[in-house]
Amino acid sequence: NFAARMAEERLRRIAGHLSLAPAAGEEKAWNMKELQNAVTTRQVPLRKPEFQKLLSPSDLKVSDIKTLKCDHIKDYIPDLEYRANHPERARIVNVPRCYNRFTEDDEFIILDLIRKGGTGTKGVGLVRAGARSAVPWRRGEVNAAIVTCGGLCPGLNVVINQIVETLYYNYGVNNIYGIKWGFRGIWNNKEPWLRLTPDSVLGIHELGGTILGSSRGGFNLPKMVDALLDKNVNQLYVIGGDGTHRGARAIYLEGKRRKAKLAVACVPKTIDNDVGIIDHSFGFHTAVEKAVDAIRSSVVEASCIPNGIGVVKLMGREAGFIAAHAVLSSRRVDLCLVPEVPVELDGEDGVLNYLYRTTKKQGYAVVVVAEGAGVSMMKSTQKRDESGNIRLPSIGAFLKKKINAYFESKGEKANIKYHDPSYMIRSVPANAADSVMCNILAENAVHGAMAGYTGFTSGLVNNRSVYIPIPAITATSPVRLNPFGRLSLSVHMRITPFHMLGYKATSAFSCAY
């Protein structure tokens, strides 16, 4: 009741500020629903009457919505006790706080937005993320743990910071643990778990990497679940990519089999931007920004020497998103090679002859290559890392050798400047845009776990916060760059030497991006 009165008073103040509420003493008294609708209409442009007058009728319909519902602890523990949800603590001054509004369980975000008139009435709905009005956790019941898995990515520390602060301030959670070195840190007891508080995570958002450390492999399901339950952990926050999500799913299912009250929430992380369904992953834009810095350096180096060729290798073992976005942003690249398209080195329309002719025309050339491009041309040892990924041969060294040999066959010398900023672009702190995204994802992951959802990931879809069942993520990941999509077309049109050199856009060259 106190929280409701606070929310009402806050709404009336905002409405009064917008000159929407009746003055004090007036006979007409708006109810809360009317006030909220009036404020929303004023603040949301699409609801303004002057905008509504511009709309025209159409035959577009979305009448058959199938939903991707998330699992809930109540599915196997039906007798949960709920309590009202309101923020438990203030950050500095001890003043009461309240949520603007609660999200209902039957609110969904449409996944597939594109429609054509007269066709396609079906759609897919995702559970909308946000704080719920009631939570199935008693005060003092929650013991939470956070683990980061896989490779590094800009923004990991921002996610950790926000999870800790949301648990502590919004929900009054005191026991928050940080697990060192990925999944293996849950069970191997070689390094004690960290006790995380708002003070201990203060300022970590300005650091690259993760204060918890990270690693691949180390997955031992029985030992992990035993360790979590022995330490009374009932909320586990897992930050990682496709493989990490599969592991988190297994932990959730084992907890469910044991009838344990254990909520498992994920935050999707991949530097390659290859997790399915979501708009993009956090840290991706920071990585692209840093990759562009490396390309600028390569342009300068290559343009200042005879027959200069700058080769920039970027991350992307199976997806060329970083390479493609960096090429579009830099606007100075002559060739882009990605894993999704076969690379043709030899022949009149091959990469080697293209680079040779480009240097003859403009004096230098710059190539951006994703680490997984051209793998079929090189010998592979088939050795795998601890995550099960095949260790890729070095495409950068391979290209350098081939380019040198080709120029020598022409009686000339290529001056190759090789840049490999792979670790530089993933180990830096998140930029402003990625930091905001990390806040949104982490905060909603906590809201979801506190609402009782489990076996889900917190993502942005169509720029809206949603909860996605982990099986939907693993079933659609990893995603690939579409060689015939609009992004690929933009890259193709950006590579100016096609028309500068009078090249015909053959299928081999058109697919080089």
Short mmCIF file of C-alpha atoms in Angstrom, two decimals:
data_model
loop_
_atom_site.label_atom_id
_atom_site.label_comp_id
_atom_site.label_asym_id
_atom_site.label_seq_id
_atom_site.Cartn_x
_atom_site.Cartn_y
_atom_site.Cartn_z
CA ASN A 1 0.00 0.00 0.00
CA PHE A 2 2.85 2.36 0.82
CA ALA A 3 4.49 1.65 -2.55
CA ALA A 4 1.16 2.21 -4.31
CA ARG A 5 0.70 5.56 -2.59
CA MET A 6 4.24 6.55 -3.59
CA ALA A 7 3.59 5.62 -7.21
CA GLU A 8 0.34 7.59 -7.21
CA GLU A 9 1.97 10.69 -5.73
CA ARG A 10 4.85 10.51 -8.23
CA LEU A 11 2.45 10.13 -11.15
CA ARG A 12 0.38 13.10 -10.02
CA ARG A 13 3.49 15.27 -9.75
CA ILE A 14 4.60 14.34 -13.27
CA ALA A 15 1.12 14.88 -14.65
CA GLY A 16 0.95 18.25 -12.94
CA HIS A 17 4.32 19.20 -14.40
CA LEU A 18 2.94 18.39 -17.84
CA SER A 19 -0.22 20.41 -17.09
CA LEU A 20 -2.32 17.26 -17.42
CA ALA A 21 -3.67 16.83 -13.91
CA PRO A 22 -6.59 18.87 -12.53
CA ALA A 23 -5.62 21.62 -10.14
CA ALA A 24 -6.03 21.05 -6.43
CA GLY A 25 -9.59 21.62 -5.28
CA GLU A 26 -11.19 21.05 -8.67
CA GLU A 27 -14.30 18.92 -8.61
CA LYS A 28 -13.07 16.53 -11.29
CA ALA A 29 -10.66 13.94 -9.89
CA TRP A 30 -8.83 11.80 -12.41
CA ASN A 31 -8.29 8.19 -11.44
CA MET A 32 -4.84 6.63 -11.69
CA LYS A 33 -5.61 4.89 -14.99
CA GLU A 34 -6.63 8.17 -16.63
CA LEU A 35 -3.53 9.93 -15.32
CA GLN A 36 -1.20 7.22 -16.55
CA ASN A 37 -2.81 7.16 -19.99
CA ALA A 38 -2.62 10.95 -20.21
CA VAL A 39 1.08 11.02 -19.30
CA THR A 40 1.88 8.15 -21.67
CA THR A 41 0.02 9.81 -24.54
CA ARG A 42 1.95 13.03 -23.98
CA GLN A 43 5.34 11.26 -23.72
CA VAL A 44 4.91 8.59 -26.45
CA PRO A 45 4.74 10.26 -29.90
CA LEU A 46 2.84 7.39 -31.54
CA ARG A 47 -0.11 7.95 -29.20
CA LYS A 48 -0.45 11.65 -29.86
CA PRO A 49 -3.73 12.59 -31.59
CA GLU A 50 -1.93 14.62 -34.27
CA PHE A 51 0.08 11.54 -35.20
CA GLN A 52 -2.95 9.23 -35.14
CA LYS A 53 -4.67 11.48 -37.72
CA LEU A 54 -1.90 10.62 -40.22
CA LEU A 55 -2.61 6.88 -40.18
CA SER A 56 -4.41 5.12 -43.04
CA PRO A 57 -6.28 1.81 -43.00
CA SER A 58 -4.58 -1.27 -44.48
CA ASP A 59 -5.11 -5.01 -44.88
CA LEU A 60 -2.15 -5.91 -42.69
CA LYS A 61 -3.14 -8.35 -39.96
CA VAL A 62 -1.32 -10.31 -37.27
CA SER A 63 -3.95 -12.59 -35.82
CA ASP A 64 -2.15 -15.87 -35.14
CA ILE A 65 0.56 -15.34 -32.52
CA LYS A 66 2.53 -18.29 -31.20
CA THR A 67 4.60 -17.52 -28.12
CA LEU A 68 8.02 -18.62 -26.91
CA LYS A 69 7.16 -18.95 -23.25
CA CYS A 70 9.88 -19.21 -20.64
CA ASP A 71 10.01 -21.92 -18.00
CA HIS A 72 9.07 -20.95 -14.46
CA ILE A 73 9.98 -22.39 -11.09
CA LYS A 74 6.27 -22.84 -10.36
CA ASP A 75 6.17 -25.42 -13.19
CA TYR A 76 7.75 -27.95 -10.82
CA ILE A 77 7.32 -26.25 -7.42
CA PRO A 78 3.64 -25.25 -7.55
CA ASP A 79 3.21 -24.09 -3.94
CA LEU A 80 5.33 -20.96 -4.16
CA GLU A 81 4.62 -18.07 -1.82
CA TYR A 82 4.68 -14.61 -3.38
CA ARG A 83 5.32 -11.19 -1.86
CA ALA A 84 4.78 -7.71 -3.24
CA ASN A 85 7.71 -6.29 -5.18
CA HIS A 86 9.11 -2.85 -4.46
CA PRO A 87 12.70 -1.52 -4.34
CA GLU A 88 14.31 -2.41 -1.01
CA ARG A 89 17.18 0.07 -0.76
CA ALA A 90 18.25 3.52 -1.93
CA ARG A 91 21.76 4.09 -3.23
CA ILE A 92 22.75 7.16 -1.20
CA VAL A 93 19.93 8.96 0.59
CA ASN A 94 17.45 6.65 2.27
CA VAL A 95 14.32 7.82 0.46
CA PRO A 96 11.54 5.45 -0.59
CA ARG A 97 11.48 4.43 -4.26
CA CYS A 98 8.96 2.77 -6.53
CA TYR A 99 8.70 1.27 -10.00
CA ASN A 100 7.01 3.34 -12.71
CA ARG A 101 4.98 0.31 -13.74
CA PHE A 102 5.10 -3.46 -13.57
CA THR A 103 5.26 -5.76 -16.57
CA GLU A 104 2.53 -8.37 -16.79
CA ASP A 105 3.25 -11.99 -17.65
CA ASP A 106 0.96 -11.84 -20.69
CA GLU A 107 2.86 -8.98 -22.37
CA PHE A 108 4.74 -10.08 -25.48
CA ILE A 109 7.00 -8.53 -28.11
CA ILE A 110 6.48 -9.58 -31.74
CA LEU A 111 9.63 -11.16 -33.15
CA ASP A 112 8.98 -11.07 -36.90
CA LEU A 113 8.01 -7.48 -37.72
CA ILE A 114 8.09 -7.46 -41.52
CA ARG A 115 4.69 -7.88 -43.18
CA LYS A 116 3.39 -7.68 -46.73
CA GLY A 117 -0.14 -6.46 -47.41
CA GLY A 118 -2.70 -9.25 -47.72
CA THR A 119 -0.37 -12.04 -46.56
CA GLY A 120 1.18 -13.37 -43.40
CA THR A 121 -1.16 -13.25 -40.41
CA LYS A 122 1.10 -15.42 -38.23
CA GLY A 123 3.67 -14.14 -35.77
CA VAL A 124 5.95 -15.15 -32.92
CA GLY A 125 5.75 -13.49 -29.51
CA LEU A 126 8.50 -13.24 -26.88
CA VAL A 127 7.87 -12.64 -23.19
CA ARG A 128 8.40 -8.98 -22.40
CA ALA A 129 11.10 -8.34 -19.80
CA GLY A 130 10.70 -6.17 -16.73
CA ALA A 131 9.90 -6.13 -13.03
CA ARG A 132 6.82 -8.07 -11.94
CA SER A 133 4.44 -6.94 -9.20
CA ALA A 134 5.07 -10.03 -7.07
CA VAL A 135 8.11 -12.24 -6.52
CA PRO A 136 8.28 -15.86 -5.23
CA TRP A 137 11.21 -15.20 -2.88
CA ARG A 138 11.07 -14.36 0.81
CA ARG A 139 13.20 -11.49 2.07
CA GLY A 140 16.65 -12.83 2.79
CA GLU A 141 16.04 -16.07 0.89
CA VAL A 142 18.05 -15.34 -2.26
CA ASN A 143 21.68 -16.43 -2.54
CA ALA A 144 22.93 -15.44 -6.00
CA ALA A 145 26.07 -16.35 -7.96
CA ILE A 146 27.53 -14.87 -11.15
CA VAL A 147 29.86 -16.64 -13.60
CA THR A 148 31.47 -15.49 -16.87
CA CYS A 149 32.44 -18.11 -19.45
CA GLY A 150 34.23 -18.25 -22.80
CA GLY A 151 36.29 -15.48 -24.37
CA LEU A 152 36.49 -11.88 -23.28
CA CYS A 153 34.17 -9.19 -24.57
CA PRO A 154 33.77 -5.46 -23.87
CA GLY A 155 31.10 -4.91 -21.23
CA LEU A 156 31.47 -8.00 -19.04
CA ASN A 157 32.25 -5.91 -15.97
CA VAL A 158 29.29 -3.63 -16.67
CA VAL A 159 26.98 -6.66 -16.64
CA ILE A 160 28.49 -7.90 -13.37
CA ASN A 161 28.16 -4.45 -11.81
CA GLN A 162 24.53 -4.07 -12.81
CA ILE A 163 23.51 -7.56 -11.67
CA VAL A 164 25.04 -6.90 -8.25
CA GLU A 165 23.46 -3.46 -7.88
CA THR A 166 20.01 -4.59 -9.04
CA LEU A 167 20.05 -7.55 -6.65
CA TYR A 168 21.26 -5.45 -3.76
CA TYR A 169 19.26 -2.26 -4.18
CA ASN A 170 16.07 -3.40 -5.89
CA TYR A 171 15.62 -6.72 -4.13
CA GLY A 172 17.61 -6.43 -0.91
CA VAL A 173 19.86 -9.40 -1.66
CA ASN A 174 22.92 -9.56 0.62
CA ASN A 175 24.56 -12.81 -0.47
CA ILE A 176 25.99 -12.37 -3.96
CA TYR A 177 28.94 -14.49 -5.08
CA GLY A 178 31.35 -14.12 -7.97
CA ILE A 179 32.65 -17.42 -9.33
CA LYS A 180 36.19 -17.36 -10.68
CA TRP A 181 37.34 -18.90 -13.97
CA GLY A 182 34.11 -19.98 -15.63
CA PHE A 183 32.18 -23.21 -15.11
CA ARG A 184 35.13 -25.03 -13.54
CA GLY A 185 35.23 -22.44 -10.79
CA ILE A 186 31.84 -23.61 -9.55
CA TRP A 187 33.13 -26.98 -8.41
CA ASN A 188 36.93 -27.24 -8.32
CA ASN A 189 37.42 -25.37 -5.01
CA LYS A 190 40.87 -24.13 -6.09
CA GLU A 191 39.88 -20.52 -5.60
CA PRO A 192 37.21 -19.29 -3.17
CA TRP A 193 34.15 -17.51 -4.50
CA LEU A 194 34.19 -13.75 -4.18
CA ARG A 195 31.66 -11.90 -2.04
CA LEU A 196 30.27 -9.15 -4.27
CA THR A 197 28.75 -5.92 -2.97
CA PRO A 198 28.06 -2.55 -4.56
CA ASP A 199 31.28 -1.30 -2.96
CA SER A 200 33.39 -4.16 -4.31
CA VAL A 201 32.15 -3.66 -7.88
CA LEU A 202 32.30 0.14 -7.80
CA GLY A 203 34.12 1.42 -10.88
CA ILE A 204 34.71 -1.97 -12.54
CA HIS A 205 32.65 -0.82 -15.54
CA GLU A 206 35.67 1.27 -16.54
CA LEU A 207 37.85 -1.85 -16.82
CA GLY A 208 38.19 -4.24 -19.71
CA GLY A 209 37.87 -7.99 -19.26
CA THR A 210 36.07 -9.48 -16.27
CA ILE A 211 36.97 -9.27 -12.59
CA LEU A 212 35.83 -12.90 -12.28
CA GLY A 213 38.17 -14.20 -14.93
CA SER A 214 36.94 -16.53 -17.63
CA SER A 215 37.82 -19.83 -19.22
CA ARG A 216 36.58 -22.47 -21.62
CA GLY A 217 35.58 -25.99 -20.72
CA GLY A 218 35.54 -27.28 -17.14
CA PHE A 219 31.90 -28.35 -17.38
CA ASN A 220 31.01 -31.07 -14.87
CA LEU A 221 27.26 -31.10 -14.37
CA PRO A 222 26.83 -33.24 -11.22
CA LYS A 223 29.68 -31.50 -9.40
CA MET A 224 28.45 -28.04 -10.40
CA VAL A 225 24.88 -28.58 -9.24
CA ASP A 226 26.11 -30.23 -6.04
CA ALA A 227 28.35 -27.23 -5.32
CA LEU A 228 25.57 -24.72 -6.03
CA LEU A 229 23.08 -26.49 -3.77
CA ASP A 230 25.66 -27.10 -1.02
CA LYS A 231 26.21 -23.33 -0.88
CA ASN A 232 22.43 -22.70 -0.99
CA VAL A 233 22.66 -20.80 -4.28
CA ASN A 234 19.18 -20.40 -5.72
CA GLN A 235 19.89 -17.87 -8.48
CA LEU A 236 22.70 -18.40 -11.00
CA TYR A 237 23.56 -15.70 -13.53
CA VAL A 238 25.56 -17.03 -16.49
CA ILE A 239 27.23 -14.71 -19.00
CA GLY A 240 28.36 -16.40 -22.19
CA GLY A 241 27.71 -17.47 -25.76
CA ASP A 242 26.10 -20.38 -27.54
CA GLY A 243 28.05 -23.15 -25.79
CA THR A 244 27.67 -21.47 -22.41
CA HIS A 245 23.92 -21.31 -22.92
CA ARG A 246 23.85 -25.06 -23.54
CA GLY A 247 25.68 -25.57 -20.26
CA ALA A 248 23.31 -23.24 -18.40
CA ARG A 249 20.37 -25.17 -19.83
CA ALA A 250 21.83 -28.42 -18.50
CA ILE A 251 22.27 -26.88 -15.03
CA TYR A 252 18.66 -25.72 -15.04
CA LEU A 253 17.34 -29.14 -16.08
CA GLU A 254 19.41 -30.91 -13.43
CA GLY A 255 18.15 -28.50 -10.80
CA LYS A 256 14.61 -29.11 -11.98
CA ARG A 257 15.13 -32.88 -11.82
CA ARG A 258 16.21 -32.48 -8.19
CA LYS A 259 13.20 -30.22 -7.49
CA ALA A 260 15.59 -27.48 -6.41
CA LYS A 261 14.40 -23.89 -6.27
CA LEU A 262 17.14 -22.70 -8.62
CA ALA A 263 16.63 -19.95 -11.19
CA VAL A 264 19.17 -19.93 -14.03
CA ALA A 265 19.35 -16.68 -16.01
CA CYS A 266 21.72 -15.90 -18.88
CA VAL A 267 23.06 -12.77 -20.51
CA PRO A 268 24.15 -13.51 -24.11
CA LYS A 269 27.78 -12.65 -24.85
CA THR A 270 29.68 -13.09 -28.10
CA ILE A 271 32.26 -10.85 -29.69
CA ASP A 272 31.33 -12.30 -33.11
CA ASN A 273 27.68 -11.20 -32.79
CA ASP A 274 26.51 -14.68 -33.82
CA VAL A 275 23.86 -15.43 -31.16
CA GLY A 276 20.47 -15.99 -32.77
CA ILE A 277 17.19 -14.06 -32.33
CA ILE A 278 18.65 -11.02 -30.51
CA ASP A 279 19.30 -7.73 -32.33
CA HIS A 280 22.99 -7.79 -31.48
CA SER A 281 25.23 -8.75 -28.58
CA PHE A 282 26.78 -6.37 -26.08
CA GLY A 283 30.36 -5.36 -26.79
CA PHE A 284 29.97 -5.78 -30.54
CA HIS A 285 29.86 -2.08 -31.36
CA THR A 286 32.88 -1.42 -29.13
CA ALA A 287 34.78 -4.16 -30.97
CA VAL A 288 33.87 -2.66 -34.34
CA GLU A 289 34.95 0.78 -33.14
CA LYS A 290 38.37 -0.54 -32.13
CA ALA A 291 38.67 -2.55 -35.35
CA VAL A 292 38.19 0.66 -37.33
CA ASP A 293 41.15 2.17 -35.43
CA ALA A 294 43.29 -0.74 -36.64
CA ILE A 295 42.07 -0.23 -40.22
CA ARG A 296 42.97 3.47 -40.09
CA SER A 297 46.46 2.53 -38.98
CA SER A 298 46.70 -0.01 -41.79
CA VAL A 299 45.66 2.58 -44.38
CA VAL A 300 48.35 4.99 -43.19
CA GLU A 301 51.05 2.32 -43.15
CA ALA A 302 50.15 0.89 -46.56
CA SER A 303 49.80 4.26 -48.28
CA CYS A 304 53.23 5.46 -47.15
CA ILE A 305 55.31 2.77 -48.84
CA PRO A 306 55.63 1.46 -52.43
CA ASN A 307 53.27 -1.42 -53.22
CA GLY A 308 51.98 -1.20 -49.70
CA ILE A 309 49.35 -3.73 -48.69
CA GLY A 310 47.68 -3.58 -45.31
CA VAL A 311 46.21 -6.85 -44.05
CA VAL A 312 43.94 -6.55 -41.02
CA LYS A 313 42.76 -9.78 -39.39
CA LEU A 314 39.65 -9.46 -37.25
CA MET A 315 37.74 -11.87 -35.06
CA GLY A 316 34.99 -13.96 -36.61
CA ARG A 317 35.67 -17.68 -36.83
CA GLU A 318 32.31 -18.49 -38.44
CA ALA A 319 30.59 -15.12 -38.86
CA GLY A 320 31.89 -12.03 -40.62
CA PHE A 321 29.86 -9.37 -38.82
CA ILE A 322 32.80 -7.54 -37.24
CA ALA A 323 34.66 -7.45 -40.56
CA ALA A 324 31.61 -6.25 -42.51
CA HIS A 325 30.66 -3.52 -40.03
CA ALA A 326 34.27 -2.34 -39.72
CA VAL A 327 34.55 -2.08 -43.51
CA LEU A 328 31.38 0.00 -43.71
CA SER A 329 32.50 2.27 -40.89
CA SER A 330 36.08 2.81 -42.06
CA ARG A 331 35.19 3.46 -45.73
CA ARG A 332 38.83 2.88 -46.73
CA VAL A 333 38.97 -0.89 -47.33
CA ASP A 334 39.58 -2.43 -50.76
CA LEU A 335 38.69 -6.05 -50.05
CA CYS A 336 36.80 -7.88 -47.29
CA LEU A 337 36.96 -11.65 -46.80
CA VAL A 338 34.52 -13.47 -44.51
CA PRO A 339 33.90 -17.12 -43.53
CA GLU A 340 30.49 -17.29 -45.19
CA VAL A 341 31.90 -17.06 -48.73
CA PRO A 342 34.65 -19.17 -50.40
CA VAL A 343 37.84 -17.26 -51.15
CA GLU A 344 39.35 -17.55 -54.64
CA LEU A 345 43.01 -16.59 -54.64
CA ASP A 346 44.17 -17.40 -58.17
CA GLY A 347 43.04 -16.51 -61.67
CA GLU A 348 42.16 -13.30 -63.44
CA ASP A 349 39.35 -12.59 -60.99
CA GLY A 350 41.20 -13.94 -57.96
CA VAL A 351 42.12 -12.04 -54.83
CA LEU A 352 45.85 -11.93 -55.61
CA ASN A 353 45.45 -10.36 -59.05
CA TYR A 354 42.86 -7.95 -57.65
CA LEU A 355 45.27 -6.73 -54.98
CA TYR A 356 48.08 -6.42 -57.52
CA ARG A 357 45.97 -4.30 -59.88
CA THR A 358 44.66 -2.20 -56.98
CA THR A 359 48.19 -1.31 -55.88
CA LYS A 360 49.05 -0.40 -59.48
CA LYS A 361 46.02 1.89 -59.68
CA GLN A 362 46.10 3.69 -56.32
CA GLY A 363 49.51 2.79 -54.96
CA TYR A 364 48.36 0.61 -52.09
CA ALA A 365 45.58 -1.75 -50.97
CA VAL A 366 43.92 -2.64 -47.67
CA VAL A 367 42.39 -6.04 -46.94
CA VAL A 368 40.17 -6.93 -44.00
CA VAL A 369 39.88 -10.64 -43.32
CA ALA A 370 37.87 -12.46 -40.67
CA GLU A 371 39.83 -15.18 -38.86
CA GLY A 372 37.59 -17.95 -40.24
CA ALA A 373 37.79 -16.88 -43.90
CA GLY A 374 39.51 -19.15 -46.40
CA VAL A 375 39.86 -22.07 -43.98
CA SER A 376 39.30 -24.60 -46.78
CA MET A 377 42.49 -23.39 -48.52
CA MET A 378 44.73 -24.14 -45.54
CA LYS A 379 45.81 -27.31 -43.81
CA SER A 380 44.04 -27.88 -40.52
CA THR A 381 45.35 -29.99 -37.65
CA GLN A 382 41.76 -30.65 -36.50
CA LYS A 383 42.88 -29.92 -32.94
CA ARG A 384 40.18 -28.46 -30.73
CA ASP A 385 40.15 -26.06 -27.81
CA GLU A 386 38.44 -26.77 -24.48
CA SER A 387 35.11 -25.54 -25.87
CA GLY A 388 35.29 -28.05 -28.72
CA ASN A 389 36.07 -25.48 -31.42
CA ILE A 390 38.59 -26.45 -34.10
CA ARG A 391 41.80 -24.43 -33.79
CA LEU A 392 41.97 -22.36 -36.95
CA PRO A 393 45.16 -21.98 -38.99
CA SER A 394 46.38 -18.39 -39.37
CA ILE A 395 44.70 -16.82 -42.39
CA GLY A 396 46.82 -13.68 -41.94
CA ALA A 397 50.16 -15.48 -42.25
CA PHE A 398 48.79 -17.55 -45.14
CA LEU A 399 47.66 -14.48 -47.08
CA LYS A 400 50.94 -12.68 -46.44
CA LYS A 401 52.91 -15.59 -47.88
CA LYS A 402 50.68 -15.89 -50.97
CA ILE A 403 50.70 -12.14 -51.69
CA ASN A 404 54.47 -11.99 -51.45
CA ALA A 405 54.85 -14.94 -53.81
CA TYR A 406 52.42 -13.43 -56.34
CA PHE A 407 54.21 -10.07 -56.46
CA GLU A 408 57.56 -11.85 -56.82
CA SER A 409 56.15 -13.74 -59.81
CA LYS A 410 55.48 -10.31 -61.34
CA GLY A 411 59.05 -9.23 -60.67
CA GLU A 412 58.00 -6.87 -57.89
CA LYS A 413 58.06 -6.70 -54.13
CA ALA A 414 55.00 -6.28 -51.94
CA ASN A 415 55.41 -4.37 -48.70
CA ILE A 416 52.88 -6.01 -46.42
CA LYS A 417 51.88 -4.49 -43.09
CA TYR A 418 50.03 -7.11 -41.07
CA HIS A 419 47.72 -5.99 -38.26
CA ASP A 420 46.11 -8.44 -35.83
CA PRO A 421 44.07 -6.42 -33.31
CA SER A 422 41.96 -9.43 -32.26
CA TYR A 423 42.76 -9.27 -28.55
CA MET A 424 42.87 -5.49 -28.52
CA ILE A 425 39.26 -5.16 -29.71
CA ARG A 426 37.85 -7.59 -27.16
CA SER A 427 39.79 -6.60 -24.03
CA VAL A 428 38.85 -2.91 -23.89
CA PRO A 429 36.07 -1.38 -21.73
CA ALA A 430 32.65 -1.04 -23.32
CA ASN A 431 31.80 2.23 -25.05
CA ALA A 432 28.78 4.31 -24.00
CA ALA A 433 26.24 2.55 -26.22
CA ASP A 434 27.35 -0.93 -25.16
CA SER A 435 27.41 0.11 -21.51
CA VAL A 436 23.77 1.19 -21.69
CA MET A 437 22.88 -2.10 -23.35
CA CYS A 438 24.72 -4.05 -20.63
CA ASN A 439 22.71 -2.22 -17.98
CA ILE A 440 19.43 -3.10 -19.67
CA LEU A 441 20.29 -6.79 -20.18
CA ALA A 442 21.67 -7.32 -16.68
CA GLU A 443 18.88 -5.49 -14.89
CA ASN A 444 16.21 -7.45 -16.73
CA ALA A 445 18.01 -10.74 -16.12
CA VAL A 446 17.61 -10.05 -12.40
CA HIS A 447 13.97 -9.02 -12.80
CA GLY A 448 13.32 -12.29 -14.63
CA ALA A 449 15.00 -14.52 -12.05
CA MET A 450 13.28 -12.67 -9.20
CA ALA A 451 9.94 -13.17 -10.97
CA GLY A 452 10.62 -16.92 -10.93
CA TYR A 453 11.57 -17.44 -14.56
CA THR A 454 14.39 -19.88 -15.21
CA GLY A 455 16.28 -21.36 -18.15
CA PHE A 456 16.07 -18.08 -20.07
CA THR A 457 18.31 -15.38 -21.49
CA SER A 458 17.83 -11.62 -21.35
CA GLY A 459 18.01 -10.00 -24.78
CA LEU A 460 16.99 -7.11 -26.98
CA VAL A 461 14.68 -7.97 -29.88
CA ASN A 462 13.41 -5.21 -32.14
CA ASN A 463 14.93 -2.82 -29.59
CA ARG A 464 12.67 -4.18 -26.84
CA SER A 465 13.73 -6.12 -23.75
CA VAL A 466 12.58 -9.74 -23.78
CA TYR A 467 13.11 -13.11 -22.12
CA ILE A 468 14.06 -15.88 -24.53
CA PRO A 469 14.01 -19.60 -23.62
CA ILE A 470 17.54 -21.00 -23.85
CA PRO A 471 16.50 -23.75 -26.33
CA ALA A 472 15.39 -21.02 -28.75
CA ILE A 473 18.85 -19.45 -28.51
CA THR A 474 20.76 -22.70 -29.03
CA ALA A 475 18.45 -23.76 -31.87
CA THR A 476 19.15 -20.57 -33.83
CA SER A 477 22.84 -20.08 -33.03
CA PRO A 478 25.35 -19.45 -34.37
CA VAL A 479 23.95 -17.14 -37.04
CA ARG A 480 25.84 -16.22 -40.19
CA LEU A 481 26.23 -13.14 -42.33
CA ASN A 482 23.88 -13.48 -45.30
CA PRO A 483 26.01 -13.09 -48.47
CA PHE A 484 22.90 -11.91 -50.34
CA GLY A 485 21.53 -9.66 -47.59
CA ARG A 486 21.48 -5.89 -47.34
CA LEU A 487 24.56 -5.69 -45.13
CA SER A 488 26.59 -7.65 -47.66
CA LEU A 489 25.26 -5.48 -50.47
CA SER A 490 26.31 -2.35 -48.58
CA VAL A 491 29.82 -3.75 -48.16
CA HIS A 492 29.97 -4.63 -51.86
CA MET A 493 28.91 -1.11 -52.86
CA ARG A 494 31.44 0.39 -50.42
CA ILE A 495 34.43 -1.36 -52.03
CA THR A 496 35.07 1.34 -54.62
CA PRO A 497 37.82 -0.32 -56.70
CA PHE A 498 35.16 -2.40 -58.46
CA HIS A 499 34.17 0.57 -60.59
CA MET A 500 37.46 2.50 -60.22
CA LEU A 501 39.41 -0.29 -61.88
CA GLY A 502 36.77 -1.09 -64.47
CA TYR A 503 36.16 -4.52 -62.94
CA LYS A 504 33.19 -6.53 -64.01
CA ALA A 505 31.30 -7.74 -60.94
CA THR A 506 31.83 -11.45 -61.48
CA SER A 507 30.21 -13.93 -59.16
CA ALA A 508 33.56 -14.72 -57.54
CA PHE A 509 34.28 -11.09 -56.76
CA SER A 510 30.74 -10.24 -55.81
CA CYS A 511 30.97 -12.93 -53.18
CA ALA A 512 34.33 -11.77 -51.85
CA TYR A 513 32.51 -9.90 -49.12
#
